[in-house]
Amino acid sequence: MAEVAPTPDTLDLEVETLILGAGACGMIAALAAQESGQQVMVLEADAVPSGSTALSAGLIPAAGTRFQRAAGIADTAETFAADIQRKAGGENDPALVDAMAQGAGPAIEWLADRFDLPFSVVADFDYPGHTHRRMHGLPSRAGTELIDRLRSTCETQGIDIICERRGTVLHHDGRRVTGLTVARPDGGQERIGCARLILACNGFGGARDMVARHMPEIGDALWFGHDGNRGEAVLWGEQIGARTRHLGAYQGHGNVAHPHGILISWAVITEGGVQVNREGVRFWNESQGYSEAARMVMAQPGGEAWAIFDGRIAGIARQFEDFKQAEAQGAVLRADTVGALAEALGLPAQALVDTLDSLPRSGEDGFGRRFDTPPLAPPYCGVRVTGALFHTQGGLETDGDGRVRHRNGGRFDNLFAAGGAACGVSGSGDSGYLSGNGLLAAVVLGRAAGQAEL
């Protein structure tokens, strides 16, 4: 359905700035565009805006914010940029990384000051790859709260969000985009002209053929993203000469409760927990990150593993709504002894006992993971998990303001991409993903695209 065509002879309506997708990226772009004086319309394929944002923890990394300072955290955008590049092995466009790192703090404070979004820093545990605690979230630490607050803010600001409209045809005249044809739920079509088009329709994780082609190692994993992510941005871009980059990059997660399908916070690992396979033994260095964990877990027998932690760690994870839901649904099991936990989880008891007994009190283990947290203690906790694909990280190549680049050089006159529709800053595979990179690109590029001058 992602076709391209010349500008039609007649249009049903015209708008200055047209935004495709009403996730966090699209709605932030709309708020920024309206604030800069543009007439804005947002199109959304779903009946109610939600997107990948609603499936996330809603956490946005940013450096040098007043929220960090209030928590006693001294951080800079330069340090943040270095962390991003280090995790991705230097594979990112440095200018894009700098734009993301420099833009994150002001974007968070703008959302808080201008629209009363009550952000705070997750200050009680570390995320892999971040040298400082810089993850900002709303009180529930749930993406549903972020999307709901952005939607109500757009409504208050009088921004039109037209739902149940999926883009099918992109119209253009050379390097100038002129509008979209969109499908209505009754089978009809509408042709909408625009002076500026912002693609905020995320990536292609829901297009299984594209996933199999670009990232076959994760093709059999649970799809934990939004089914509406069908790759229109990339498909349109390839047809009109846009440059794409890192289409094999993605964010996985190896800690999704199975079969419950509930995300288990990686805090259960970073605070001293481990993952074991069905033999009751560990199989990798869990401190590398949760994105790599998806591939590692999927490589285990049955494509499954068990996260093992304790009551202290569960108390930290309980600040996340997802974890509380997992507890309520019985995904998290507890026992007073390791042997009893193993029996409850269906694991070999002696093997699990030996695995936990072998964990160092401090220093590195045989996998190269450093332990500097309290040793696990009763009550012990465990949850069966599997690997999942959350969203793709490659996409249309853009400048730091979200403007799409042409493969023959230069840029498109008025085409922008942000969030999952654009190439992010996660390198070329799964190991380059730094926690929060998805919403980082959504928030920073979304705001920049909305503010950009033509």
mmCIF file of N, CA and C in Angstrom, residues 239-285:
data_model
loop_
_atom_site.group_PDB
_atom_site.id
_atom_site.type_symbol
_atom_site.label_atom_id
_atom_site.label_comp_id
_atom_site.label_asym_id
_atom_site.label_seq_id
_atom_site.Cartn_x
_atom_site.Cartn_y
_atom_site.Cartn_z
ATOM 1 N N GLN A 239 11.491 4.686 -2.926
ATOM 2 C CA GLN A 239 10.923 4.937 -4.252
ATOM 3 C C GLN A 239 11.191 6.349 -4.759
ATOM 4 N N ILE A 240 11.388 7.304 -3.849
ATOM 5 C CA ILE A 240 11.582 8.685 -4.300
ATOM 6 C C ILE A 240 13.035 9.134 -4.174
ATOM 7 N N GLY A 241 13.939 8.207 -3.840
ATOM 8 C CA GLY A 241 15.362 8.544 -3.835
ATOM 9 C C GLY A 241 15.917 8.954 -2.492
ATOM 10 N N ALA A 242 15.232 8.659 -1.403
ATOM 11 C CA ALA A 242 15.758 8.999 -0.085
ATOM 12 C C ALA A 242 16.875 8.038 0.297
ATOM 13 N N ARG A 243 17.782 8.542 1.082
ATOM 14 C CA ARG A 243 18.871 7.717 1.587
ATOM 15 C C ARG A 243 18.400 6.992 2.849
ATOM 16 N N THR A 244 18.676 5.699 2.941
ATOM 17 C CA THR A 244 18.376 4.934 4.150
ATOM 18 C C THR A 244 19.685 4.487 4.784
ATOM 19 N N ARG A 245 19.592 4.157 6.062
ATOM 20 C CA ARG A 245 20.812 3.749 6.764
ATOM 21 C C ARG A 245 20.476 2.781 7.890
ATOM 22 N N HIS A 246 21.361 1.815 8.082
ATOM 23 C CA HIS A 246 21.316 0.878 9.207
ATOM 24 C C HIS A 246 19.968 0.158 9.326
ATOM 25 N N LEU A 247 19.484 -0.373 8.204
ATOM 26 C CA LEU A 247 18.192 -1.055 8.235
ATOM 27 C C LEU A 247 18.245 -2.369 9.006
ATOM 28 N N GLY A 248 19.421 -2.821 9.383
ATOM 29 C CA GLY A 248 19.536 -4.008 10.219
ATOM 30 C C GLY A 248 19.583 -3.700 11.698
ATOM 31 N N ALA A 249 19.424 -2.437 12.075
ATOM 32 C CA ALA A 249 19.480 -2.051 13.485
ATOM 33 C C ALA A 249 18.113 -2.194 14.137
ATOM 34 N N TYR A 250 18.113 -2.639 15.371
ATOM 35 C CA TYR A 250 16.838 -2.799 16.077
ATOM 36 C C TYR A 250 17.044 -2.805 17.585
ATOM 37 N N GLN A 251 15.954 -2.558 18.298
ATOM 38 C CA GLN A 251 15.954 -2.745 19.740
ATOM 39 C C GLN A 251 15.213 -4.026 20.068
ATOM 40 N N GLY A 252 15.941 -4.961 20.612
ATOM 41 C CA GLY A 252 15.313 -6.160 21.139
ATOM 42 C C GLY A 252 15.157 -6.052 22.642
ATOM 43 N N HIS A 253 14.566 -7.059 23.232
ATOM 44 C CA HIS A 253 14.508 -7.149 24.699
ATOM 45 C C HIS A 253 14.433 -8.619 25.073
ATOM 46 N N GLY A 254 15.316 -9.041 25.945
ATOM 47 C CA GLY A 254 15.369 -10.437 26.341
ATOM 48 C C GLY A 254 14.779 -10.702 27.700
ATOM 49 N N ASN A 255 13.810 -9.904 28.117
ATOM 50 C CA ASN A 255 13.238 -10.082 29.451
ATOM 51 C C ASN A 255 11.735 -9.834 29.423
ATOM 52 N N VAL A 256 11.051 -10.487 28.489
ATOM 53 C CA VAL A 256 9.599 -10.379 28.384
ATOM 54 C C VAL A 256 8.980 -11.637 28.986
ATOM 55 N N ALA A 257 8.147 -11.452 30.010
ATOM 56 C CA ALA A 257 7.528 -12.586 30.693
ATOM 57 C C ALA A 257 6.766 -13.440 29.692
ATOM 58 N N HIS A 258 7.004 -14.760 29.782
ATOM 59 C CA HIS A 258 6.423 -15.694 28.821
ATOM 60 C C HIS A 258 5.660 -16.783 29.563
ATOM 61 N N PRO A 259 4.410 -17.061 29.214
ATOM 62 C CA PRO A 259 3.680 -16.580 28.024
ATOM 63 C C PRO A 259 2.856 -15.322 28.268
ATOM 64 N N HIS A 260 3.054 -14.637 29.368
ATOM 65 C CA HIS A 260 2.209 -13.502 29.746
ATOM 66 C C HIS A 260 2.359 -12.313 28.810
ATOM 67 N N GLY A 261 3.553 -12.190 28.169
ATOM 68 C CA GLY A 261 3.770 -11.072 27.257
ATOM 69 C C GLY A 261 3.860 -9.733 27.953
ATOM 70 N N ILE A 262 4.489 -9.711 29.134
ATOM 71 C CA ILE A 262 4.635 -8.474 29.903
ATOM 72 C C ILE A 262 6.123 -8.174 30.056
ATOM 73 N N LEU A 263 6.515 -6.938 29.792
ATOM 74 C CA LEU A 263 7.906 -6.542 29.915
ATOM 75 C C LEU A 263 8.335 -6.560 31.385
ATOM 76 N N ILE A 264 9.455 -7.212 31.651
ATOM 77 C CA ILE A 264 10.055 -7.211 32.979
ATOM 78 C C ILE A 264 11.243 -6.252 32.959
ATOM 79 N N SER A 265 11.187 -5.245 33.789
ATOM 80 C CA SER A 265 12.232 -4.216 33.808
ATOM 81 C C SER A 265 13.621 -4.836 33.910
ATOM 82 N N TRP A 266 14.558 -4.280 33.147
ATOM 83 C CA TRP A 266 15.938 -4.747 33.204
ATOM 84 C C TRP A 266 16.595 -4.407 34.534
ATOM 85 N N ALA A 267 15.904 -3.622 35.360
ATOM 86 C CA ALA A 267 16.421 -3.349 36.703
ATOM 87 C C ALA A 267 16.598 -4.630 37.491
ATOM 88 N N VAL A 268 15.803 -5.656 37.191
ATOM 89 C CA VAL A 268 15.956 -6.916 37.929
ATOM 90 C C VAL A 268 17.307 -7.552 37.638
ATOM 91 N N ILE A 269 17.921 -7.175 36.512
ATOM 92 C CA ILE A 269 19.248 -7.679 36.171
ATOM 93 C C ILE A 269 20.335 -6.722 36.647
ATOM 94 N N THR A 270 20.205 -5.437 36.349
ATOM 95 C CA THR A 270 21.272 -4.492 36.694
ATOM 96 C C THR A 270 21.489 -4.385 38.193
ATOM 97 N N GLU A 271 20.477 -4.688 38.982
ATOM 98 C CA GLU A 271 20.619 -4.611 40.436
ATOM 99 C C GLU A 271 21.170 -5.895 41.051
ATOM 100 N N GLY A 272 21.581 -6.846 40.212
ATOM 101 C CA GLY A 272 22.231 -8.045 40.726
ATOM 102 C C GLY A 272 21.600 -9.349 40.319
ATOM 103 N N GLY A 273 20.507 -9.308 39.557
ATOM 104 C CA GLY A 273 19.889 -10.533 39.083
ATOM 105 C C GLY A 273 20.643 -11.119 37.905
ATOM 106 N N VAL A 274 20.273 -12.340 37.525
ATOM 107 C CA VAL A 274 20.926 -13.028 36.413
ATOM 108 C C VAL A 274 19.870 -13.720 35.568
ATOM 109 N N GLN A 275 20.305 -14.185 34.403
ATOM 110 C CA GLN A 275 19.463 -15.014 33.556
ATOM 111 C C GLN A 275 20.066 -16.413 33.465
ATOM 112 N N VAL A 276 19.192 -17.415 33.533
ATOM 113 C CA VAL A 276 19.636 -18.799 33.364
ATOM 114 C C VAL A 276 18.763 -19.458 32.305
ATOM 115 N N ASN A 277 19.294 -20.507 31.691
ATOM 116 C CA ASN A 277 18.503 -21.253 30.712
ATOM 117 C C ASN A 277 17.782 -22.417 31.396
ATOM 118 N N ARG A 278 17.167 -23.281 30.625
ATOM 119 C CA ARG A 278 16.370 -24.360 31.210
ATOM 120 C C ARG A 278 17.231 -25.400 31.923
ATOM 121 N N GLU A 279 18.561 -25.304 31.757
ATOM 122 C CA GLU A 279 19.470 -26.169 32.510
ATOM 123 C C GLU A 279 19.833 -25.570 33.861
ATOM 124 N N GLY A 280 19.337 -24.346 34.120
ATOM 125 C CA GLY A 280 19.626 -23.693 35.393
ATOM 126 C C GLY A 280 20.970 -23.016 35.452
ATOM 127 N N VAL A 281 21.608 -22.806 34.292
ATOM 128 C CA VAL A 281 22.930 -22.181 34.266
ATOM 129 C C VAL A 281 22.891 -20.886 33.459
ATOM 130 N N ARG A 282 23.789 -19.977 33.807
ATOM 131 C CA ARG A 282 23.902 -18.727 33.070
ATOM 132 C C ARG A 282 24.571 -18.980 31.722
ATOM 133 N N PHE A 283 24.369 -18.043 30.782
ATOM 134 C CA PHE A 283 24.870 -18.267 29.431
ATOM 135 C C PHE A 283 25.480 -17.038 28.785
ATOM 136 N N TRP A 284 25.547 -15.896 29.519
ATOM 137 C CA TRP A 284 26.152 -14.714 28.900
ATOM 138 C C TRP A 284 26.364 -13.627 29.941
ATOM 139 N N ASN A 285 27.008 -12.551 29.508
ATOM 140 C CA ASN A 285 27.243 -11.371 30.337
ATOM 141 C C ASN A 285 26.031 -10.451 30.235
#
